[in-house]
DNA sequence: TTATTTATGATAGTATTACTATCTTTTAAA
DNA sequence: TTTAAAAGATAGTAATACTATCATAAATAA
C-alpha cells in the first residue's frame, strides 16, 4: 500500500481544481518544468498549453492568470514543507535539535522521491528560490492576503517561531527571526549560485555552508539570552 | 553655492544618458512615481510616456526596456546609499558604532531632502523594498552580472562586510551577514506593512523595531566570538 | 439505456504590451 | 549659418493576456 500525502489547497486560488483531472495535473507538472526553464516572466499560458498539448483556453479554465498559478505553487510548496518539518521533527523533544533540523530542511534541495506525485519537488524548490518572493511582492498583496493565499507561508513561519520560542522563551523576535531564516535559506542559495560575492560560499557552492551560517546566526542569538 | 552629488552610472544600462537631458530626467522622475503607484508589473513605457507628455518611442531612446530601467533605478539607489553610509560614518572610528549607523541607514525611510535632484529618494526607497529584488531575480541575472549591473549592490555589501570584519575579525560569514542585513532591513519592512504576522512589529509598525531586531541579530553574533 | 451535465478541444477575436521604423520639426553645437 | 543631434508624431508588428463560442467526448444521473 502506498500512502499519498494530500495537501488541501485554498479554493480561491483556482477556477477548477487541478488535482481532480489529468489535464489539471499536467498543468501543475508542466508549469513547474516550464517556469523552471524559462523563468516566470517569460512563462506564458500559450507556451504551457503547447507543452501539454492542449489549448490556452484550456489552461484558463483552471487558473485565472499566471500570478494565481505562481501563488498556488508557492502555497503548495510551503504547505508541503510544513509537513516535511512536522514529519522530520516528530518525536524530537529537544527544541534546539528541532530548530537545527528545520534549518537543514529549509536550506537543502529536496529530491523528488514520490514518483506518484505530479509535482517535482526538487524542481519546485528551485522555482521557489528564484520566483517565490514574486508571489507576494505585488500591489495586490493586501487582497491576496485577505483571501488567505499566504496562509501556508504564515503557518510555517508560526511553526518555526514557536520552535524558536521553545529554545529561548525570552527571545524578543521569534517571528522576524523565523521569516529571516526562511528567506535567507533561499536568498543565500540564490546569491551563492548567481551573485557569489554577496556570500561567503562562492567558492564551494555548498548548501552545508549556508546551513552552518544560519545555525551560527540563530544559535548565538538564542544562546546569549 | 549648492553641491550636487553625482552618481556615475554604468553606461550599458541605458541607450542615452537620462541625466543629460530634461526628457531623460523626466523619465527617471516619473518612472519612480509611476512604479511606486502601479507597481512594476503594471508599469509600462506607454503610461510613462503619457505621464511625461512624450511618446513611447521617446522613452525607448533612453532605455531598452523596463527591466533595464528598474536595474538602473536600483543601481542608482545602492550607489546613493553607499555614499550616504560613507558620509554618515565618516570620522567614526568605532566599528560597532559604524555598523549600528549602517543598520539604521538601511532600515530608515529617507527624506527627499535635495529638491534639486530629479530622483525622489523617499519614493525610491519604497520601490526598492517592493521591487528591488526583481532586478536580479531573473533568468538573465548571470549576463546582467557580467555587465556589472549589480556592482553598486555588491560594493555596498563589501563595505558592510568590511565593517563587520572590523567589529569582529574572526567572524566567518561577513558577506553573508552583510547581504542578510541589507535584505532583511527591507523585507522586514515589507512584511511589517503587508504580511505583519511574519514579523514581531505588526502592531507598532515602527522602523525602530526593525533596527532593534537587526542590531540584536548582528551584535549577538559578533560579540560572541 | 438514454438524457444530461460537465470537461475538453478547436477556433476566433480583442485590447494591451513591447517593441521597431520612419519622417518631420525643434534645439543646440560647430 | 550650417549641420548634427534630440525630440515629436505617426504607423506598424508580433506577442501577450485574455474572452467567447461552438462542437465533441466522457462521465453521471434519471
Short mmCIF file of C-alpha atoms (C1' of nucleotides) in Angstrom, two decimals:
data_model
loop_
_atom_site.label_atom_id
_atom_site.label_comp_id
_atom_site.label_asym_id
_atom_site.label_seq_id
_atom_site.Cartn_x
_atom_site.Cartn_y
_atom_site.Cartn_z
CA UNK A 1 0.00 0.00 0.00
CA UNK A 2 1.20 3.44 -0.85
CA UNK A 3 0.32 6.41 1.30
CA UNK A 4 -0.11 9.58 -0.56
CA UNK A 5 0.16 12.97 1.00
CA UNK A 6 -2.65 15.26 0.05
CA UNK A 7 -2.47 19.00 0.52
CA UNK A 8 -5.78 20.78 0.64
CA UNK A 9 -5.42 23.99 -1.31
CA UNK A 10 -7.29 27.27 -0.92
CA UNK A 11 -10.20 27.12 -3.36
CA UNK A 12 -9.90 30.76 -4.31
CA UNK A 13 -6.57 30.01 -5.96
CA UNK A 14 -8.09 28.15 -8.88
CA UNK A 15 -11.21 28.11 -11.03
CA UNK A 16 -11.25 24.37 -11.36
CA UNK A 17 -9.29 22.11 -9.04
CA UNK A 18 -6.21 20.97 -10.94
CA UNK A 19 -5.85 17.91 -8.74
CA UNK A 20 -9.11 16.45 -9.96
CA UNK A 21 -8.21 15.79 -13.58
CA UNK A 22 -5.42 14.63 -15.80
CA UNK A 23 -5.30 17.98 -17.57
CA UNK A 24 -5.13 19.75 -14.23
CA UNK A 25 -2.25 17.60 -13.04
CA UNK A 26 -0.50 18.17 -16.34
CA UNK A 27 -0.86 21.89 -15.86
CA UNK A 28 0.85 21.67 -12.48
CA UNK A 29 3.56 19.34 -13.69
CA UNK A 30 4.41 21.20 -16.87
CA UNK A 31 4.13 24.65 -15.33
CA UNK A 32 6.82 23.68 -12.82
CA UNK A 33 9.02 22.50 -15.67
CA UNK A 34 8.35 25.49 -17.89
CA UNK A 35 8.75 28.13 -15.18
CA UNK A 36 11.95 26.40 -14.16
CA UNK A 37 13.21 26.52 -17.72
CA UNK A 38 12.17 30.00 -18.86
CA UNK A 39 11.66 31.88 -15.61
CA UNK A 40 8.35 33.33 -14.51
CA UNK A 41 8.50 36.47 -16.68
CA UNK A 42 8.83 34.58 -19.96
CA UNK A 43 6.36 31.90 -18.90
CA UNK A 44 3.02 32.13 -20.71
CA UNK A 45 -0.15 30.05 -20.77
CA UNK A 46 0.27 29.70 -24.51
CA UNK A 47 3.67 28.02 -24.22
CA UNK A 48 2.35 25.90 -21.36
CA UNK A 49 -0.60 24.79 -23.49
CA UNK A 50 1.74 23.84 -26.33
CA UNK A 51 3.92 21.83 -23.93
CA UNK A 52 0.92 19.94 -22.62
CA UNK A 53 -0.75 19.56 -25.98
CA UNK A 54 -3.86 21.46 -25.07
CA UNK A 55 -5.09 24.97 -25.78
CA UNK A 56 -4.61 28.26 -24.00
CA UNK A 57 -8.31 28.39 -23.19
CA UNK A 58 -7.92 25.04 -21.51
CA UNK A 59 -5.44 26.44 -19.01
CA UNK A 60 -7.63 29.45 -18.31
CA UNK A 61 -10.38 27.11 -17.18
CA UNK A 62 -8.11 26.12 -14.27
CA UNK A 63 -6.23 29.29 -13.40
CA UNK A 64 -7.34 32.87 -13.81
CA UNK A 65 -3.83 34.02 -14.71
CA UNK A 66 -0.22 33.11 -14.22
CA UNK A 67 0.06 35.04 -10.97
CA UNK A 68 -2.58 32.83 -9.35
CA UNK A 69 -0.72 29.78 -10.64
CA UNK A 70 2.52 31.00 -9.08
CA UNK A 71 0.76 31.68 -5.79
CA UNK A 72 -0.74 28.20 -5.99
CA UNK A 73 2.66 26.60 -6.49
CA UNK A 74 4.29 28.58 -3.69
CA UNK A 75 1.40 27.86 -1.32
CA UNK A 76 1.69 24.19 -2.19
CA UNK A 77 5.41 24.27 -1.52
CA UNK A 78 5.11 25.91 1.89
CA UNK A 79 2.36 23.53 2.93
CA UNK A 80 4.44 20.59 1.75
CA UNK A 81 7.47 21.91 3.61
CA UNK A 82 5.50 22.37 6.80
CA UNK A 83 4.51 18.74 6.54
CA UNK A 84 8.12 17.72 5.95
CA UNK A 85 9.12 19.64 9.05
CA UNK A 86 6.42 18.18 11.24
CA UNK A 87 7.28 14.72 9.93
CA UNK A 88 11.03 15.01 10.40
CA UNK A 89 10.92 16.73 13.76
CA UNK A 90 8.32 14.41 15.14
CA UNK A 91 9.48 12.70 18.34
CA UNK A 92 12.29 15.17 18.79
CA UNK A 93 11.94 16.68 22.20
CA UNK A 94 14.94 18.92 22.23
CA UNK A 95 13.87 22.23 20.62
CA UNK A 96 17.45 23.10 19.67
CA UNK A 97 17.75 19.89 17.69
CA UNK A 98 14.37 20.61 16.18
CA UNK A 99 15.43 24.05 15.03
CA UNK A 100 18.63 22.65 13.55
CA UNK A 101 16.60 20.14 11.62
CA UNK A 102 14.26 22.87 10.40
CA UNK A 103 17.18 24.95 9.14
CA UNK A 104 18.55 21.94 7.35
CA UNK A 105 15.22 21.20 5.70
CA UNK A 106 14.82 24.82 4.62
CA UNK A 107 18.26 25.07 3.10
CA UNK A 108 18.53 21.64 1.50
CA UNK A 109 17.48 20.86 -2.04
CA UNK A 110 14.92 18.12 -1.81
CA UNK A 111 14.78 15.06 -4.00
CA UNK A 112 11.66 14.22 -5.89
CA UNK A 113 11.13 10.93 -4.10
CA UNK A 114 7.45 10.30 -4.64
CA UNK A 115 7.17 9.47 -8.30
CA UNK A 116 3.44 9.30 -7.83
CA UNK A 117 3.02 12.99 -7.27
CA UNK A 118 2.53 15.26 -10.25
CA UNK A 119 4.75 17.88 -8.66
CA UNK A 120 8.51 17.55 -8.90
CA UNK A 121 9.56 18.90 -5.52
CA UNK A 122 13.22 19.35 -6.38
CA UNK A 123 12.38 21.46 -9.40
CA UNK A 124 9.78 23.35 -7.41
CA UNK A 125 12.41 24.09 -4.76
CA UNK A 126 14.49 25.93 -7.37
CA UNK A 127 11.45 27.84 -8.55
CA UNK A 128 10.63 28.92 -5.02
CA UNK A 129 14.17 30.21 -4.58
CA UNK A 130 14.14 32.25 -7.79
CA UNK A 131 10.47 33.19 -8.10
CA UNK A 132 8.90 32.65 -4.70
CA UNK A 133 9.01 36.21 -3.46
CA UNK A 134 7.25 37.41 -6.60
CA UNK A 135 4.14 35.75 -5.23
CA UNK A 136 3.83 38.47 -2.58
CA UNK A 137 5.94 41.34 -3.96
CA UNK A 138 2.96 42.81 -5.79
CA UNK A 139 0.46 45.61 -5.40
CA UNK A 140 -2.28 43.06 -4.72
CA UNK A 141 -0.51 41.57 -1.72
CA UNK A 142 -3.14 43.02 0.59
CA UNK A 143 -6.11 41.48 -1.21
CA UNK A 144 -4.28 38.23 -1.80
CA UNK A 145 -3.52 38.13 1.90
CA UNK A 146 -7.16 38.77 2.78
CA UNK A 147 -8.05 35.76 0.71
CA UNK A 148 -5.58 33.75 2.77
CA UNK A 149 -3.31 32.98 -0.17
CA UNK A 150 -0.23 33.18 2.04
CA UNK A 151 -1.59 31.14 4.89
CA UNK A 152 0.78 28.20 4.32
CA UNK A 153 3.75 30.56 4.42
CA UNK A 154 2.49 32.27 7.54
CA UNK A 155 1.72 28.95 9.18
CA UNK A 156 5.22 27.71 8.50
CA UNK A 157 6.62 30.90 9.92
CA UNK A 158 4.49 30.48 13.02
CA UNK A 159 5.72 26.91 13.48
CA UNK A 160 9.35 27.99 13.20
CA UNK A 161 8.68 30.93 15.51
CA UNK A 162 7.23 28.58 18.11
CA UNK A 163 10.31 26.36 17.99
CA UNK A 164 12.49 29.43 18.41
CA UNK A 165 10.50 30.41 21.49
CA UNK A 166 10.82 26.89 22.84
CA UNK A 167 14.59 27.23 22.51
CA UNK A 168 14.60 30.57 24.24
CA UNK A 169 11.36 31.79 25.84
CA UNK A 170 12.73 35.28 26.42
CA UNK A 171 13.77 35.92 22.84
CA UNK A 172 12.01 39.01 21.60
CA UNK A 173 11.79 38.49 17.85
CA UNK A 174 10.70 34.91 17.16
CA UNK A 175 8.57 35.69 14.10
CA UNK A 176 11.05 38.03 12.48
CA UNK A 177 13.84 35.57 13.11
CA UNK A 178 11.69 32.84 11.59
CA UNK A 179 10.97 34.80 8.43
CA UNK A 180 14.64 35.77 8.28
CA UNK A 181 15.73 32.13 8.41
CA UNK A 182 13.20 31.10 5.78
CA UNK A 183 14.04 33.90 3.37
CA UNK A 184 17.77 33.69 3.88
CA UNK A 185 17.88 29.92 3.41
CA UNK A 186 16.70 30.68 -0.12
CA UNK A 187 18.35 34.01 -0.85
CA UNK A 188 21.79 32.86 0.24
CA UNK A 189 21.35 29.93 -2.09
CA UNK A 190 20.38 32.21 -4.97
CA UNK A 191 23.27 34.55 -4.24
CA UNK A 192 25.76 31.72 -3.87
CA UNK A 193 24.87 30.47 -7.34
CA UNK A 194 24.28 33.76 -9.13
CA UNK A 195 25.88 36.66 -7.29
CA UNK A 196 28.50 34.79 -5.27
CA UNK A 197 30.29 37.84 -3.93
CA UNK A 198 27.24 38.55 -1.80
CA UNK A 199 28.02 35.42 0.21
CA UNK A 200 30.95 33.62 1.80
CA UNK A 201 30.18 30.42 -0.10
CA UNK A 202 31.03 31.44 -3.63
CA UNK A 203 33.93 29.01 -3.87
CA UNK A 204 32.42 25.82 -2.56
CA UNK A 205 28.81 26.45 -3.50
CA UNK A 206 27.82 24.04 -0.77
CA UNK A 207 24.44 24.22 0.92
CA UNK A 208 26.08 22.86 4.04
CA UNK A 209 27.81 26.21 4.41
CA UNK A 210 24.52 28.07 4.26
CA UNK A 211 23.24 25.76 6.97
CA UNK A 212 26.34 26.47 9.07
CA UNK A 213 25.87 30.20 8.62
CA UNK A 214 22.21 30.09 9.60
CA UNK A 215 22.94 27.88 12.59
CA UNK A 216 25.61 30.27 13.75
CA UNK A 217 23.33 33.26 13.24
CA UNK A 218 20.38 31.74 15.02
CA UNK A 219 22.03 29.97 17.92
CA UNK A 220 24.32 32.76 19.01
CA UNK A 221 21.20 34.94 19.05
CA UNK A 222 19.31 32.47 21.19
CA UNK A 223 22.06 31.21 23.48
CA UNK A 224 23.03 34.66 24.55
CA UNK A 225 19.76 35.30 26.32
CA UNK B 1 26.69 77.51 -3.57
CA UNK B 2 24.98 74.16 -3.80
CA UNK B 3 26.93 70.96 -4.00
CA UNK B 4 25.30 68.29 -6.01
CA UNK B 5 26.05 64.65 -5.67
CA UNK B 6 26.62 62.95 -8.96
CA UNK B 7 26.47 59.20 -9.34
CA UNK B 8 28.23 57.82 -12.36
CA UNK B 9 26.09 55.09 -13.81
CA UNK B 10 27.07 52.03 -15.82
CA UNK B 11 26.73 53.03 -19.47
CA UNK B 12 25.38 49.66 -20.51
CA UNK B 13 22.23 50.37 -18.51
CA UNK B 14 20.91 52.98 -20.91
CA UNK B 15 20.93 53.83 -24.61
CA UNK B 16 21.10 57.55 -24.00
CA UNK B 17 22.16 59.00 -20.66
CA UNK B 18 18.98 60.16 -18.91
CA UNK B 19 20.93 62.60 -16.76
CA UNK B 20 21.94 64.68 -19.76
CA UNK B 21 18.54 65.97 -20.81
CA UNK B 22 15.28 67.25 -19.47
CA UNK B 23 13.40 64.36 -21.03
CA UNK B 24 15.82 61.90 -19.50
CA UNK B 25 15.42 63.41 -16.04
CA UNK B 26 11.67 63.36 -16.50
CA UNK B 27 11.84 59.69 -17.36
CA UNK B 28 13.66 58.98 -14.10
CA UNK B 29 11.41 61.18 -12.03
CA UNK B 30 8.12 59.96 -13.44
CA UNK B 31 9.15 56.32 -13.58
CA UNK B 32 9.80 56.42 -9.84
CA UNK B 33 6.36 57.92 -9.31
CA UNK B 34 4.59 55.56 -11.68
CA UNK B 35 6.29 52.38 -10.49
CA UNK B 36 5.50 53.47 -6.94
CA UNK B 37 1.87 53.96 -7.85
CA UNK B 38 1.13 50.96 -10.04
CA UNK B 39 3.87 48.51 -9.15
CA UNK B 40 6.47 47.24 -11.57
CA UNK B 41 4.26 44.65 -13.27
CA UNK B 42 1.60 47.13 -14.35
CA UNK B 43 4.16 49.80 -15.21
CA UNK B 44 4.55 50.34 -18.98
CA UNK B 45 6.51 52.75 -21.14
CA UNK B 46 3.26 53.84 -22.74
CA UNK B 47 1.76 55.01 -19.44
CA UNK B 48 5.08 56.61 -18.53
CA UNK B 49 5.12 58.49 -21.83
CA UNK B 50 1.59 59.75 -21.23
CA UNK B 51 2.55 60.91 -17.74
CA UNK B 52 5.50 62.83 -19.07
CA UNK B 53 3.73 64.10 -22.15
CA UNK B 54 6.01 62.44 -24.62
CA UNK B 55 5.72 59.33 -26.76
CA UNK B 56 6.57 55.71 -26.14
CA UNK B 57 9.29 55.85 -28.77
CA UNK B 58 10.83 58.70 -26.83
CA UNK B 59 11.33 56.50 -23.77
CA UNK B 60 12.80 53.70 -25.85
CA UNK B 61 15.55 56.04 -26.97
CA UNK B 62 16.74 56.10 -23.35
CA UNK B 63 16.03 52.62 -22.06
CA UNK B 64 15.94 49.37 -23.94
CA UNK B 65 13.10 48.03 -21.79
CA UNK B 66 11.56 48.38 -18.39
CA UNK B 67 13.84 45.79 -16.83
CA UNK B 68 16.89 47.89 -17.65
CA UNK B 69 15.16 50.90 -16.17
CA UNK B 70 14.46 49.01 -12.95
CA UNK B 71 18.07 47.85 -12.79
CA UNK B 72 19.14 51.45 -13.37
CA UNK B 73 17.00 52.71 -10.51
CA UNK B 74 18.15 50.02 -8.11
CA UNK B 75 21.79 50.54 -9.05
CA UNK B 76 21.33 54.25 -8.51
CA UNK B 77 19.77 53.60 -5.13
CA UNK B 78 22.56 51.32 -3.89
CA UNK B 79 25.22 53.72 -5.09
CA UNK B 80 23.42 56.58 -3.40
CA UNK B 81 23.09 54.57 -0.20
CA UNK B 82 26.76 53.67 -0.21
CA UNK B 83 27.52 57.35 -0.40
CA UNK B 84 25.12 58.07 2.46
CA UNK B 85 26.88 55.44 4.52
CA UNK B 86 30.35 56.69 3.78
CA UNK B 87 29.18 60.23 4.52
CA UNK B 88 27.44 59.42 7.78
CA UNK B 89 30.07 57.05 9.12
CA UNK B 90 32.92 59.32 8.22
CA UNK B 91 35.06 60.16 11.25
CA UNK B 92 33.55 57.35 13.25
CA UNK B 93 36.39 55.20 14.45
CA UNK B 94 34.47 52.68 16.46
CA UNK B 95 33.38 49.93 14.01
CA UNK B 96 30.50 48.87 16.25
CA UNK B 97 29.08 52.38 16.14
CA UNK B 98 29.65 52.38 12.42
CA UNK B 99 27.73 49.18 11.94
CA UNK B 100 24.89 50.49 14.08
CA UNK B 101 24.72 53.55 11.89
CA UNK B 102 24.72 51.42 8.77
CA UNK B 103 21.81 49.34 10.04
CA UNK B 104 19.92 52.49 10.86
CA UNK B 105 20.53 53.94 7.41
CA UNK B 106 19.46 50.70 5.74
CA UNK B 107 16.25 50.39 7.68
CA UNK B 108 15.16 54.02 7.79
CA UNK B 109 12.95 55.66 5.21
CA UNK B 110 14.87 58.57 3.82
CA UNK B 111 13.51 62.01 3.18
CA UNK B 112 13.82 63.62 -0.19
CA UNK B 113 15.96 66.48 1.04
CA UNK B 114 17.67 67.61 -2.12
CA UNK B 115 14.94 69.20 -4.15
CA UNK B 116 17.45 69.69 -6.89
CA UNK B 117 17.71 66.03 -7.71
CA UNK B 118 15.30 64.53 -10.17
CA UNK B 119 15.01 61.41 -8.08
CA UNK B 120 12.74 61.34 -5.06
CA UNK B 121 14.76 59.19 -2.71
CA UNK B 122 11.95 58.53 -0.26
CA UNK B 123 9.72 57.21 -3.00
CA UNK B 124 12.59 55.25 -4.47
CA UNK B 125 13.18 53.67 -1.07
CA UNK B 126 9.68 52.20 -1.17
CA UNK B 127 10.22 50.95 -4.69
CA UNK B 128 13.44 49.24 -3.71
CA UNK B 129 11.66 47.49 -0.85
CA UNK B 130 8.83 46.20 -3.02
CA UNK B 131 10.52 45.76 -6.39
CA UNK B 132 14.25 45.76 -5.75
CA UNK B 133 14.80 42.02 -5.75
CA UNK B 134 13.08 41.72 -9.13
CA UNK B 135 16.15 43.40 -10.60
CA UNK B 136 18.17 40.24 -10.02
CA UNK B 137 15.54 37.51 -9.63
CA UNK B 138 15.56 36.80 -13.36
CA UNK B 139 16.96 34.28 -15.79
CA UNK B 140 19.35 36.92 -17.13
CA UNK B 141 20.98 37.53 -13.76
CA UNK B 142 24.21 35.93 -14.99
CA UNK B 143 24.57 38.13 -18.05
CA UNK B 144 23.43 41.22 -16.18
CA UNK B 145 26.03 40.47 -13.57
CA UNK B 146 28.73 40.04 -16.20
CA UNK B 147 27.89 43.52 -17.40
CA UNK B 148 28.40 44.76 -13.84
CA UNK B 149 24.81 45.87 -13.39
CA UNK B 150 24.86 44.84 -9.76
CA UNK B 151 28.19 46.37 -8.90
CA UNK B 152 26.73 49.07 -6.64
CA UNK B 153 24.86 46.43 -4.66
CA UNK B 154 27.93 44.24 -4.39
CA UNK B 155 30.09 47.22 -3.44
CA UNK B 156 27.70 48.16 -0.68
CA UNK B 157 27.70 44.60 0.55
CA UNK B 158 31.51 44.60 0.54
CA UNK B 159 31.58 47.83 2.55
CA UNK B 160 29.20 46.43 5.15
CA UNK B 161 31.14 43.16 5.20
CA UNK B 162 34.34 45.05 5.91
CA UNK B 163 32.77 46.88 8.83
CA UNK B 164 31.54 43.56 10.19
CA UNK B 165 35.07 42.20 9.99
CA UNK B 166 36.39 45.30 11.71
CA UNK B 167 33.97 44.61 14.55
CA UNK B 168 35.00 41.00 14.78
CA UNK B 169 37.99 39.84 12.72
CA UNK B 170 37.31 36.18 13.42
CA UNK B 171 33.72 36.20 12.23
CA UNK B 172 33.34 33.65 9.47
CA UNK B 173 30.44 34.98 7.40
CA UNK B 174 30.90 38.72 6.89
CA UNK B 175 29.49 38.85 3.36
CA UNK B 176 26.53 36.64 4.03
CA UNK B 177 25.74 38.57 7.18
CA UNK B 178 26.02 41.80 5.18
CA UNK B 179 23.60 40.64 2.50
CA UNK B 180 21.31 39.31 5.22
CA UNK B 181 21.22 42.69 6.95
CA UNK B 182 20.59 44.53 3.70
CA UNK B 183 17.84 42.23 2.51
CA UNK B 184 16.19 41.93 5.89
CA UNK B 185 16.16 45.66 6.50
CA UNK B 186 13.86 45.80 3.50
CA UNK B 187 11.95 42.54 3.77
CA UNK B 188 11.04 43.04 7.40
CA UNK B 189 9.71 46.43 6.42
CA UNK B 190 7.63 44.94 3.61
CA UNK B 191 6.35 42.19 5.88
CA UNK B 192 5.57 44.58 8.71
CA UNK B 193 3.36 46.62 6.39
CA UNK B 194 1.86 43.89 4.25
CA UNK B 195 2.13 40.50 5.94
CA UNK B 196 2.51 41.57 9.55
CA UNK B 197 2.26 38.12 11.09
CA UNK B 198 5.65 37.34 9.58
CA UNK B 199 7.20 39.85 11.95
CA UNK B 200 7.07 40.94 15.57
CA UNK B 201 6.32 44.53 14.61
CA UNK B 202 2.82 44.20 13.20
CA UNK B 203 1.28 46.28 15.97
CA UNK B 204 3.55 49.26 16.11
CA UNK B 205 4.76 49.26 12.52
CA UNK B 206 7.84 51.14 13.68
CA UNK B 207 11.09 51.00 11.77
CA UNK B 208 12.88 51.45 15.06
CA UNK B 209 11.83 47.92 15.96
CA UNK B 210 13.35 46.53 12.79
CA UNK B 211 16.55 48.33 13.68
CA UNK B 212 16.45 46.86 17.18
CA UNK B 213 15.90 43.38 15.77
CA UNK B 214 18.80 43.70 13.32
CA UNK B 215 21.09 45.13 15.97
CA UNK B 216 20.26 42.26 18.27
CA UNK B 217 20.78 39.72 15.49
CA UNK B 218 24.08 41.17 14.36
CA UNK B 219 25.72 42.07 17.62
CA UNK B 220 24.99 38.89 19.49
CA UNK B 221 26.54 37.12 16.50
CA UNK B 222 29.63 39.27 16.62
CA UNK B 223 30.11 39.70 20.36
CA UNK B 224 30.04 36.01 20.98
CA UNK B 225 33.25 35.40 19.07
"C1'" DT C 1 -30.37 2.90 -21.65
"C1'" DT C 2 -30.93 7.39 -22.72
"C1'" DA C 3 -30.64 12.03 -21.28
"C1'" DT C 4 -27.96 15.42 -19.47
"C1'" DT C 5 -24.43 17.60 -17.41
"C1'" DT C 6 -19.50 18.53 -17.41
"C1'" DA C 7 -14.88 18.73 -19.32
"C1'" DT C 8 -12.21 19.33 -23.23
"C1'" DG C 9 -10.92 20.69 -27.99
"C1'" DA C 10 -10.91 23.80 -31.77
"C1'" DT C 11 -11.17 28.16 -33.41
"C1'" DA C 12 -11.73 33.11 -33.39
"C1'" DG C 13 -11.36 37.52 -31.75
"C1'" DT C 14 -9.87 41.75 -28.86
"C1'" DA C 15 -7.22 45.01 -26.14
"C1'" DT C 16 -2.88 45.76 -24.47
"C1'" DT C 17 2.09 45.23 -24.38
"C1'" DA C 18 6.53 45.56 -26.09
"C1'" DC C 19 8.65 46.88 -29.17
"C1'" DT C 20 10.78 48.93 -34.36
"C1'" DA C 21 10.69 52.15 -38.18
"C1'" DT C 22 10.29 56.45 -40.46
"C1'" DC C 23 9.73 61.06 -41.18
"C1'" DT C 24 9.47 65.87 -39.57
"C1'" DT C 25 10.41 69.55 -36.54
"C1'" DT C 26 12.97 71.69 -32.94
"C1'" DT C 27 17.14 72.59 -30.42
"C1'" DA C 28 21.88 73.02 -29.79
"C1'" DA C 29 26.76 72.92 -31.20
"C1'" DA C 30 30.47 73.89 -34.58
"C1'" DT D 1 24.97 79.71 -40.67
"C1'" DT D 2 25.37 75.05 -41.31
"C1'" DT D 3 24.79 70.79 -39.53
"C1'" DA D 4 24.10 67.36 -36.43
"C1'" DA D 5 21.60 65.51 -32.63
"C1'" DA D 6 17.32 65.12 -29.92
"C1'" DA D 7 12.53 65.07 -29.73
"C1'" DG D 8 7.79 64.71 -31.63
"C1'" DA D 9 4.40 62.49 -34.49
"C1'" DT D 10 2.65 58.65 -36.52
"C1'" DA D 11 2.43 53.91 -38.04
"C1'" DG D 12 3.05 49.29 -37.81
"C1'" DT D 13 4.05 44.38 -35.97
"C1'" DA D 14 4.42 40.30 -33.16
"C1'" DA D 15 3.37 38.58 -28.86
"C1'" DT D 16 0.69 38.58 -24.58
"C1'" DA D 17 -3.26 38.14 -21.86
"C1'" DC D 18 -7.15 37.33 -22.05
"C1'" DT D 19 -12.81 36.21 -23.53
"C1'" DA D 20 -16.28 33.96 -26.29
"C1'" DT D 21 -18.42 30.42 -28.93
"C1'" DC D 22 -19.46 26.08 -30.65
"C1'" DA D 23 -18.70 21.20 -31.23
"C1'" DT D 24 -17.47 16.88 -29.27
"C1'" DA D 25 -16.25 13.42 -25.90
"C1'" DA D 26 -16.69 11.47 -21.47
"C1'" DA D 27 -18.78 10.87 -17.19
"C1'" DT D 28 -23.08 10.76 -14.43
"C1'" DA D 29 -27.94 10.63 -13.30
"C1'" DA D 30 -32.64 9.51 -14.50
#
